[in-house]
Amino acid sequence: MLDILEIINKKRENKELTKEEIKYAINNYVNKEIPDYQMSSLLMAICINGMSDEEIFNLTDIMINSGEKLDLSMINPTVDKHSTGGVGDKTTLILGPIVASCGINVCKMSGRGLGHTGGTIDKLESIPGFNVNLTKEDFIKQIKEIKLAITSQTGNLVPADKKVYALRDVTGTVESIPLIASSIMSKKIASDASKIVIDLKVGEGALIKTKEDAKKLAELMIKIGNHNNKEVVCVLTDMNEPLGFSIGNALEVREALDFLDGNMAPDLKEVIYKLASLMVSLGLNIKEENALNLVKEKIENKEALNKFKEFIKYQGGDLDKLTVSDRVFSIKSPYTGFVKEIDALKIGELAKNIGAGRQTKEDIIDYSVGFVLSKKVGDYVLQDEELVKVYLNKKDLSIADITNCFKIENELGELNPIIYEVIK
Ligand code: URA
């Protein structure tokens, strides 16, 4: 007879848990037989002592089997993409249409914002009429017809992760490599894409702060994927400064449209080209450089832009009705010099505070607010030249709060690359 206290004690003593013990803990937590305080204690022991590969494979498997699974075997090839979360990260909105216009089925289940990071579903909901709740049948029908569908995670897909993640969020147990890896991979495997590209964000604005930890997480996710017959590639990308120019839901949709129309922030371009060419190369089984040429062609001939418009319309969205606030303020630089740093974490927090994200689960997002950067890291700025535009609506913001997110220096310092590494 298994007992939760013995399981907690065993993990506290850094002993390996059996599959039955992990299953007992997870399933009984989902069924409400185990209370939050005992589950938190077990999660903290895992955070501190880690897990063996065997334990992680078992945990992932148990989470996958806690709910419904998608079967996409009738659609081929399918490639999925996941981001570990960042600020100004509108890559899914841009990648989906590019990759679909290259002839690959993009079946994407996305999430809402978490903490200071934004979520694709919130961004898409800023488009009036857009339906983020597709049924399984509609999801598959849409992919068959236009090769691209993005829907929110169904309630039944990996319910164990939903419950455990909510608890981790409030018990200081998010930052655990085994828990992050099994949480992400269980959802990717249950949603059944055969090839998966993971954009693993590293830096102050990300969950993972160092390249060493990012490498460990990448290797673990690849192992879990291979164990489940999925090909996984992780790209470690910078998340110290916000990605691209805009932060905020409708503003990011507008930037996605601009990008596909050829107006690209350099850092966003670098990330998109890398992720898109990897996805296309995996999906079509072609060399990455050939995939990159195809990606460029689909952007240049506007097929990707048209795919974006087609997909939005198909899911009921009306891009003509996309609105951003007209209460706009131009924030000027207090100094002349080079922009050395733009703090993604601080900007993400500020965006949340002015209404672009949620403070509590019940909050209603203000899609019209956010920031558009006029300068990026490495740019030269004159005193009183515009640094950033602030779009406010119901809430206010002090000028010091936003200018404090920028570090401007007289001389040009060492700048970090955007793409750190690709691990296969
Ligand atoms: N994203 C997830 O889905 N799970 C985690 O644990 C962290 C990031």
CSV table of N, CA, C and O and ligand atoms in Angstrom, one decimal, residues 63 82-85 114 153 161 165 168 173-188 207-208 217, ligand 1:
chain,number,residue,atom,x,y,z
A,63,MET,N,1.9,12.1,-16.8
A,63,MET,CA,1.2,13.3,-17.1
A,63,MET,C,0.5,13.2,-18.5
A,63,MET,O,-0.7,13.6,-18.6
A,82,HIS,N,7.5,25.4,-29.8
A,82,HIS,CA,7.2,25.9,-28.5
A,82,HIS,C,8.2,26.9,-28.0
A,82,HIS,O,9.4,26.7,-28.3
A,83,SER,N,7.7,27.9,-27.3
A,83,SER,CA,8.6,28.8,-26.7
A,83,SER,C,8.5,28.7,-25.2
A,83,SER,O,7.4,28.5,-24.7
A,84,THR,N,9.7,28.8,-24.5
A,84,THR,CA,9.6,28.7,-23.1
A,84,THR,C,9.2,30.0,-22.4
A,84,THR,O,9.1,30.2,-21.2
A,85,GLY,N,8.8,31.0,-23.3
A,85,GLY,CA,8.2,32.2,-22.8
A,85,GLY,C,9.1,33.4,-22.7
A,85,GLY,O,10.2,33.3,-22.1
A,114,LEU,N,1.9,34.2,-18.8
A,114,LEU,CA,2.2,33.7,-17.5
A,114,LEU,C,3.2,34.7,-16.9
A,114,LEU,O,4.2,35.0,-17.5
A,153,GLN,N,-5.1,25.4,-25.4
A,153,GLN,CA,-5.0,24.0,-25.0
A,153,GLN,C,-6.4,23.5,-24.5
A,153,GLN,O,-7.0,24.2,-23.7
A,161,ASP,N,-0.7,18.4,-15.7
A,161,ASP,CA,0.2,19.5,-15.8
A,161,ASP,C,-0.5,20.8,-15.4
A,161,ASP,O,0.1,21.7,-14.7
A,165,TYR,N,1.1,22.7,-12.5
A,165,TYR,CA,1.8,24.0,-12.9
A,165,TYR,C,1.2,25.1,-12.0
A,165,TYR,O,2.0,26.0,-11.6
A,168,ARG,N,2.8,25.0,-8.7
A,168,ARG,CA,4.3,25.4,-8.8
A,168,ARG,C,4.4,26.9,-8.9
A,168,ARG,O,5.3,27.4,-8.3
A,173,THR,N,8.3,26.6,-7.1
A,173,THR,CA,8.8,25.3,-7.6
A,173,THR,C,8.7,25.3,-9.1
A,173,THR,O,8.6,24.2,-9.7
A,174,VAL,N,8.7,26.5,-9.7
A,174,VAL,CA,8.7,26.5,-11.2
A,174,VAL,C,10.1,26.2,-11.7
A,174,VAL,O,10.3,25.4,-12.7
A,175,GLU,N,11.1,26.8,-11.1
A,175,GLU,CA,12.5,26.7,-11.6
A,175,GLU,C,13.1,25.4,-11.3
A,175,GLU,O,14.1,25.3,-10.6
A,176,SER,N,12.6,24.3,-11.9
A,176,SER,CA,13.2,23.0,-11.7
A,176,SER,C,13.3,22.4,-13.1
A,176,SER,O,12.3,22.3,-13.8
A,177,ILE,N,14.5,22.0,-13.5
A,177,ILE,CA,14.7,21.6,-14.9
A,177,ILE,C,13.9,20.3,-15.1
A,177,ILE,O,13.2,20.2,-16.2
A,178,PRO,N,13.9,19.3,-14.3
A,178,PRO,CA,13.1,18.1,-14.5
A,178,PRO,C,11.6,18.4,-14.6
A,178,PRO,O,10.9,17.9,-15.5
A,179,LEU,N,11.1,19.3,-13.8
A,179,LEU,CA,9.7,19.7,-13.8
A,179,LEU,C,9.3,20.5,-15.0
A,179,LEU,O,8.3,20.3,-15.6
A,180,ILE,N,10.2,21.4,-15.4
A,180,ILE,CA,9.9,22.2,-16.7
A,180,ILE,C,9.9,21.3,-17.9
A,180,ILE,O,9.0,21.3,-18.7
A,181,ALA,N,11.0,20.4,-18.0
A,181,ALA,CA,11.1,19.5,-19.1
A,181,ALA,C,9.9,18.6,-19.2
A,181,ALA,O,9.3,18.5,-20.3
A,182,SER,N,9.4,18.0,-18.1
A,182,SER,CA,8.3,17.1,-18.2
A,182,SER,C,7.0,17.8,-18.5
A,182,SER,O,6.1,17.3,-19.2
A,183,SER,N,6.9,19.1,-18.0
A,183,SER,CA,5.7,19.9,-18.2
A,183,SER,C,5.6,20.2,-19.7
A,183,SER,O,4.5,20.0,-20.3
A,184,ILE,N,6.6,20.7,-20.3
A,184,ILE,CA,6.6,21.1,-21.7
A,184,ILE,C,6.4,19.9,-22.6
A,184,ILE,O,5.5,19.8,-23.4
A,185,MET,N,7.2,18.9,-22.3
A,185,MET,CA,7.2,17.7,-23.3
A,185,MET,C,5.9,16.9,-23.2
A,185,MET,O,5.5,16.3,-24.2
A,186,SER,N,5.3,16.8,-22.0
A,186,SER,CA,4.1,16.1,-21.9
A,186,SER,C,3.0,16.7,-22.8
A,186,SER,O,2.3,16.0,-23.5
A,187,LYS,N,3.0,18.1,-22.8
A,187,LYS,CA,2.0,18.7,-23.7
A,187,LYS,C,2.3,18.6,-25.1
A,187,LYS,O,1.4,18.4,-26.0
A,188,LYS,N,3.6,18.7,-25.5
A,188,LYS,CA,4.0,18.5,-26.9
A,188,LYS,C,3.7,17.1,-27.4
A,188,LYS,O,3.2,16.9,-28.5
A,207,LEU,N,12.5,32.3,-18.1
A,207,LEU,CA,12.5,31.4,-16.9
A,207,LEU,C,13.9,30.9,-16.6
A,207,LEU,O,14.3,30.7,-15.4
A,208,ILE,N,14.7,30.6,-17.6
A,208,ILE,CA,16.0,30.1,-17.5
A,208,ILE,C,17.0,31.3,-17.7
A,208,ILE,O,17.0,31.9,-18.7
A,217,LEU,N,18.5,21.8,-19.8
A,217,LEU,CA,17.1,21.6,-20.1
A,217,LEU,C,16.9,21.1,-21.6
A,217,LEU,O,16.1,20.2,-21.8
B,1,URA,N1,6.3,26.2,-19.7
B,1,URA,C1,5.6,25.1,-19.4
B,1,URA,O1,4.7,24.7,-20.1
B,1,URA,N2,5.9,24.5,-18.2
B,1,URA,C2,6.9,24.9,-17.4
B,1,URA,O2,7.1,24.2,-16.4
B,1,URA,C3,7.6,26.0,-17.7
B,1,URA,C4,7.3,26.7,-18.9
